Amino acid sequence: MLDEAKTTVEQALRELTGLADVALTDGGEHADLATTVAFTLAKARKQPPVKIAAEIAQAIAADPDLKALDIAIETKGPYINFRFGSAYVRESLKAAVQPAYGSLPKKPDRIVLE
């Protein structure tokens, strides 16, 4: 689920900014995901990163894919934070209790750990 959510956020940011690298990372204690893409755009647009972050957050909040995943978007200065809502957590828990969750197909390779 996390990979799907991260991919959805990345795609939305790429479409909105036109950049291939949107600098999406772990949000640490502030959020689930975060980006500093406003810093990258500040020089090209000749605008303060705080203003760019606010514009991006407002525009991306209307994305139906992010709404469907229940992802909240907020800015802290020039940083854009993404926080997963209760619907995301609920769906993650439903997936985690399914049989064979987290298992991978067997591989013929042999691994030795010392």
JSON list of C-alpha atoms in Angstrom, two decimals:
[
{"chain": "A", "resi": 1, "resn": "MET", "atom": "CA", "xyz": [0.00, 0.00, 0.00]},
{"chain": "A", "resi": 2, "resn": "LEU", "atom": "CA", "xyz": [2.81, 2.42, 0.84]},
{"chain": "A", "resi": 3, "resn": "ASP", "atom": "CA", "xyz": [4.42, 1.96, -2.57]},
{"chain": "A", "resi": 4, "resn": "GLU", "atom": "CA", "xyz": [1.10, 2.64, -4.29]},
{"chain": "A", "resi": 5, "resn": "ALA", "atom": "CA", "xyz": [0.48, 5.76, -2.23]},
{"chain": "A", "resi": 6, "resn": "LYS", "atom": "CA", "xyz": [4.01, 7.03, -2.80]},
{"chain": "A", "resi": 7, "resn": "THR", "atom": "CA", "xyz": [3.72, 6.41, -6.55]},
{"chain": "A", "resi": 8, "resn": "THR", "atom": "CA", "xyz": [0.38, 8.26, -6.66]},
{"chain": "A", "resi": 9, "resn": "VAL", "atom": "CA", "xyz": [1.84, 11.27, -4.84]},
{"chain": "A", "resi": 10, "resn": "GLU", "atom": "CA", "xyz": [4.94, 11.28, -7.06]},
{"chain": "A", "resi": 11, "resn": "GLN", "atom": "CA", "xyz": [2.87, 11.16, -10.24]},
{"chain": "A", "resi": 12, "resn": "ALA", "atom": "CA", "xyz": [0.66, 14.00, -9.07]},
{"chain": "A", "resi": 13, "resn": "LEU", "atom": "CA", "xyz": [3.70, 16.13, -8.22]},
{"chain": "A", "resi": 14, "resn": "ARG", "atom": "CA", "xyz": [5.40, 15.33, -11.54]},
{"chain": "A", "resi": 15, "resn": "GLU", "atom": "CA", "xyz": [2.32, 16.28, -13.53]},
{"chain": "A", "resi": 16, "resn": "LEU", "atom": "CA", "xyz": [1.89, 19.50, -11.60]},
{"chain": "A", "resi": 17, "resn": "THR", "atom": "CA", "xyz": [5.53, 20.63, -11.60]},
{"chain": "A", "resi": 18, "resn": "GLY", "atom": "CA", "xyz": [6.81, 19.12, -14.84]},
{"chain": "A", "resi": 19, "resn": "LEU", "atom": "CA", "xyz": [9.87, 17.78, -13.00]},
{"chain": "A", "resi": 20, "resn": "ALA", "atom": "CA", "xyz": [11.12, 14.21, -13.17]},
{"chain": "A", "resi": 21, "resn": "ASP", "atom": "CA", "xyz": [12.63, 14.32, -9.67]},
{"chain": "A", "resi": 22, "resn": "VAL", "atom": "CA", "xyz": [10.18, 15.74, -7.14]},
{"chain": "A", "resi": 23, "resn": "ALA", "atom": "CA", "xyz": [12.37, 14.96, -4.09]},
{"chain": "A", "resi": 24, "resn": "LEU", "atom": "CA", "xyz": [9.72, 12.88, -2.30]},
{"chain": "A", "resi": 25, "resn": "THR", "atom": "CA", "xyz": [11.06, 11.38, 0.94]},
{"chain": "A", "resi": 26, "resn": "ASP", "atom": "CA", "xyz": [9.98, 10.03, 4.29]},
{"chain": "A", "resi": 27, "resn": "GLY", "atom": "CA", "xyz": [8.35, 12.82, 6.27]},
{"chain": "A", "resi": 28, "resn": "GLY", "atom": "CA", "xyz": [9.88, 11.81, 9.58]},
{"chain": "A", "resi": 29, "resn": "GLU", "atom": "CA", "xyz": [7.88, 12.86, 12.62]},
{"chain": "A", "resi": 30, "resn": "HIS", "atom": "CA", "xyz": [6.06, 15.60, 10.70]},
{"chain": "A", "resi": 31, "resn": "ALA", "atom": "CA", "xyz": [4.35, 13.53, 8.02]},
{"chain": "A", "resi": 32, "resn": "ASP", "atom": "CA", "xyz": [4.27, 10.21, 6.22]},
{"chain": "A", "resi": 33, "resn": "LEU", "atom": "CA", "xyz": [5.84, 11.68, 3.06]},
{"chain": "A", "resi": 34, "resn": "ALA", "atom": "CA", "xyz": [7.37, 15.08, 2.33]},
{"chain": "A", "resi": 35, "resn": "THR", "atom": "CA", "xyz": [8.88, 16.99, -0.55]},
{"chain": "A", "resi": 36, "resn": "THR", "atom": "CA", "xyz": [11.20, 19.95, -0.97]},
{"chain": "A", "resi": 37, "resn": "VAL", "atom": "CA", "xyz": [10.29, 20.46, -4.63]},
{"chain": "A", "resi": 38, "resn": "ALA", "atom": "CA", "xyz": [9.49, 24.14, -3.95]},
{"chain": "A", "resi": 39, "resn": "PHE", "atom": "CA", "xyz": [13.21, 24.82, -3.45]},
{"chain": "A", "resi": 40, "resn": "THR", "atom": "CA", "xyz": [13.95, 23.36, -6.90]},
{"chain": "A", "resi": 41, "resn": "LEU", "atom": "CA", "xyz": [11.29, 25.48, -8.56]},
{"chain": "A", "resi": 42, "resn": "ALA", "atom": "CA", "xyz": [12.11, 28.72, -6.70]},
{"chain": "A", "resi": 43, "resn": "LYS", "atom": "CA", "xyz": [15.09, 29.69, -8.84]},
{"chain": "A", "resi": 44, "resn": "ALA", "atom": "CA", "xyz": [13.39, 28.95, -12.15]},
{"chain": "A", "resi": 45, "resn": "ARG", "atom": "CA", "xyz": [10.15, 30.73, -11.21]},
{"chain": "A", "resi": 46, "resn": "LYS", "atom": "CA", "xyz": [11.91, 33.54, -9.35]},
{"chain": "A", "resi": 47, "resn": "GLN", "atom": "CA", "xyz": [9.45, 33.24, -6.47]},
{"chain": "A", "resi": 48, "resn": "PRO", "atom": "CA", "xyz": [9.90, 32.39, -2.80]},
{"chain": "A", "resi": 49, "resn": "PRO", "atom": "CA", "xyz": [9.74, 28.64, -2.03]},
{"chain": "A", "resi": 50, "resn": "VAL", "atom": "CA", "xyz": [7.02, 29.25, 0.58]},
{"chain": "A", "resi": 51, "resn": "LYS", "atom": "CA", "xyz": [4.71, 30.73, -2.05]},
{"chain": "A", "resi": 52, "resn": "ILE", "atom": "CA", "xyz": [5.43, 27.91, -4.50]},
{"chain": "A", "resi": 53, "resn": "ALA", "atom": "CA", "xyz": [4.79, 25.26, -1.84]},
{"chain": "A", "resi": 54, "resn": "ALA", "atom": "CA", "xyz": [1.44, 26.83, -0.98]},
{"chain": "A", "resi": 55, "resn": "GLU", "atom": "CA", "xyz": [0.42, 26.94, -4.66]},
{"chain": "A", "resi": 56, "resn": "ILE", "atom": "CA", "xyz": [1.43, 23.31, -5.21]},
{"chain": "A", "resi": 57, "resn": "ALA", "atom": "CA", "xyz": [-0.36, 22.15, -2.06]},
{"chain": "A", "resi": 58, "resn": "GLN", "atom": "CA", "xyz": [-3.54, 23.93, -3.06]},
{"chain": "A", "resi": 59, "resn": "ALA", "atom": "CA", "xyz": [-3.45, 22.55, -6.61]},
{"chain": "A", "resi": 60, "resn": "ILE", "atom": "CA", "xyz": [-2.55, 19.00, -5.63]},
{"chain": "A", "resi": 61, "resn": "ALA", "atom": "CA", "xyz": [-5.23, 18.85, -2.91]},
{"chain": "A", "resi": 62, "resn": "ALA", "atom": "CA", "xyz": [-7.83, 18.71, -5.69]},
{"chain": "A", "resi": 63, "resn": "ASP", "atom": "CA", "xyz": [-6.31, 15.54, -7.19]},
{"chain": "A", "resi": 64, "resn": "PRO", "atom": "CA", "xyz": [-9.01, 12.82, -7.08]},
{"chain": "A", "resi": 65, "resn": "ASP", "atom": "CA", "xyz": [-6.44, 10.02, -6.70]},
{"chain": "A", "resi": 66, "resn": "LEU", "atom": "CA", "xyz": [-5.08, 11.58, -3.51]},
{"chain": "A", "resi": 67, "resn": "LYS", "atom": "CA", "xyz": [-8.59, 12.17, -2.20]},
{"chain": "A", "resi": 68, "resn": "ALA", "atom": "CA", "xyz": [-9.42, 8.51, -2.84]},
{"chain": "A", "resi": 69, "resn": "LEU", "atom": "CA", "xyz": [-6.40, 7.44, -0.79]},
{"chain": "A", "resi": 70, "resn": "ASP", "atom": "CA", "xyz": [-7.37, 9.86, 2.01]},
{"chain": "A", "resi": 71, "resn": "ILE", "atom": "CA", "xyz": [-4.07, 11.75, 1.92]},
{"chain": "A", "resi": 72, "resn": "ALA", "atom": "CA", "xyz": [-4.00, 15.13, 3.66]},
{"chain": "A", "resi": 73, "resn": "ILE", "atom": "CA", "xyz": [-1.67, 17.78, 2.26]},
{"chain": "A", "resi": 74, "resn": "GLU", "atom": "CA", "xyz": [-0.20, 20.61, 4.31]},
{"chain": "A", "resi": 75, "resn": "THR", "atom": "CA", "xyz": [2.69, 23.01, 4.07]},
{"chain": "A", "resi": 76, "resn": "LYS", "atom": "CA", "xyz": [5.24, 23.94, 6.69]},
{"chain": "A", "resi": 77, "resn": "GLY", "atom": "CA", "xyz": [7.06, 26.87, 5.16]},
{"chain": "A", "resi": 78, "resn": "PRO", "atom": "CA", "xyz": [8.59, 25.64, 1.89]},
{"chain": "A", "resi": 79, "resn": "TYR", "atom": "CA", "xyz": [7.98, 21.96, 2.71]},
{"chain": "A", "resi": 80, "resn": "ILE", "atom": "CA", "xyz": [4.94, 20.04, 1.48]},
{"chain": "A", "resi": 81, "resn": "ASN", "atom": "CA", "xyz": [3.86, 17.24, 3.81]},
{"chain": "A", "resi": 82, "resn": "PHE", "atom": "CA", "xyz": [1.57, 14.33, 3.02]},
{"chain": "A", "resi": 83, "resn": "ARG", "atom": "CA", "xyz": [-0.22, 12.56, 5.88]},
{"chain": "A", "resi": 84, "resn": "PHE", "atom": "CA", "xyz": [-2.17, 9.35, 5.36]},
{"chain": "A", "resi": 85, "resn": "GLY", "atom": "CA", "xyz": [-5.67, 9.38, 6.79]},
{"chain": "A", "resi": 86, "resn": "SER", "atom": "CA", "xyz": [-7.75, 6.76, 8.54]},
{"chain": "A", "resi": 87, "resn": "ALA", "atom": "CA", "xyz": [-9.04, 5.24, 5.28]},
{"chain": "A", "resi": 88, "resn": "TYR", "atom": "CA", "xyz": [-5.45, 4.49, 4.20]},
{"chain": "A", "resi": 89, "resn": "VAL", "atom": "CA", "xyz": [-4.66, 2.90, 7.57]},
{"chain": "A", "resi": 90, "resn": "ARG", "atom": "CA", "xyz": [-7.89, 0.89, 7.50]},
{"chain": "A", "resi": 91, "resn": "GLU", "atom": "CA", "xyz": [-7.15, -0.50, 4.03]},
{"chain": "A", "resi": 92, "resn": "SER", "atom": "CA", "xyz": [-3.55, -1.31, 5.02]},
{"chain": "A", "resi": 93, "resn": "LEU", "atom": "CA", "xyz": [-4.79, -3.27, 8.02]},
{"chain": "A", "resi": 94, "resn": "LYS", "atom": "CA", "xyz": [-7.33, -5.14, 5.91]},
{"chain": "A", "resi": 95, "resn": "ALA", "atom": "CA", "xyz": [-4.57, -6.15, 3.50]},
{"chain": "A", "resi": 96, "resn": "ALA", "atom": "CA", "xyz": [-2.24, -7.18, 6.33]},
{"chain": "A", "resi": 97, "resn": "VAL", "atom": "CA", "xyz": [-4.66, -9.73, 7.78]},
{"chain": "A", "resi": 98, "resn": "GLN", "atom": "CA", "xyz": [-5.16, -11.52, 4.45]},
{"chain": "A", "resi": 99, "resn": "PRO", "atom": "CA", "xyz": [-3.62, -15.00, 4.14]},
{"chain": "A", "resi": 100, "resn": "ALA", "atom": "CA", "xyz": [-0.08, -14.98, 2.73]},
{"chain": "A", "resi": 101, "resn": "TYR", "atom": "CA", "xyz": [0.33, -11.22, 3.28]},
{"chain": "A", "resi": 102, "resn": "GLY", "atom": "CA", "xyz": [4.00, -10.31, 2.99]},
{"chain": "A", "resi": 103, "resn": "SER", "atom": "CA", "xyz": [5.08, -13.63, 1.55]},
{"chain": "A", "resi": 104, "resn": "LEU", "atom": "CA", "xyz": [7.06, -13.79, -1.63]},
{"chain": "A", "resi": 105, "resn": "PRO", "atom": "CA", "xyz": [7.31, -16.60, -4.17]},
{"chain": "A", "resi": 106, "resn": "LYS", "atom": "CA", "xyz": [9.98, -19.15, -3.36]},
{"chain": "A", "resi": 107, "resn": "LYS", "atom": "CA", "xyz": [13.25, -18.73, -5.20]},
{"chain": "A", "resi": 108, "resn": "PRO", "atom": "CA", "xyz": [15.73, -21.47, -5.98]},
{"chain": "A", "resi": 109, "resn": "ASP", "atom": "CA", "xyz": [18.62, -19.31, -4.77]},
{"chain": "A", "resi": 110, "resn": "ARG", "atom": "CA", "xyz": [20.49, -20.20, -1.62]},
{"chain": "A", "resi": 111, "resn": "ILE", "atom": "CA", "xyz": [21.56, -17.47, 0.77]},
{"chain": "A", "resi": 112, "resn": "VAL", "atom": "CA", "xyz": [24.15, -17.94, 3.49]},
{"chain": "A", "resi": 113, "resn": "LEU", "atom": "CA", "xyz": [24.21, -15.46, 6.36]},
{"chain": "A", "resi": 114, "resn": "GLU", "atom": "CA", "xyz": [27.16, -15.44, 8.71]}
]
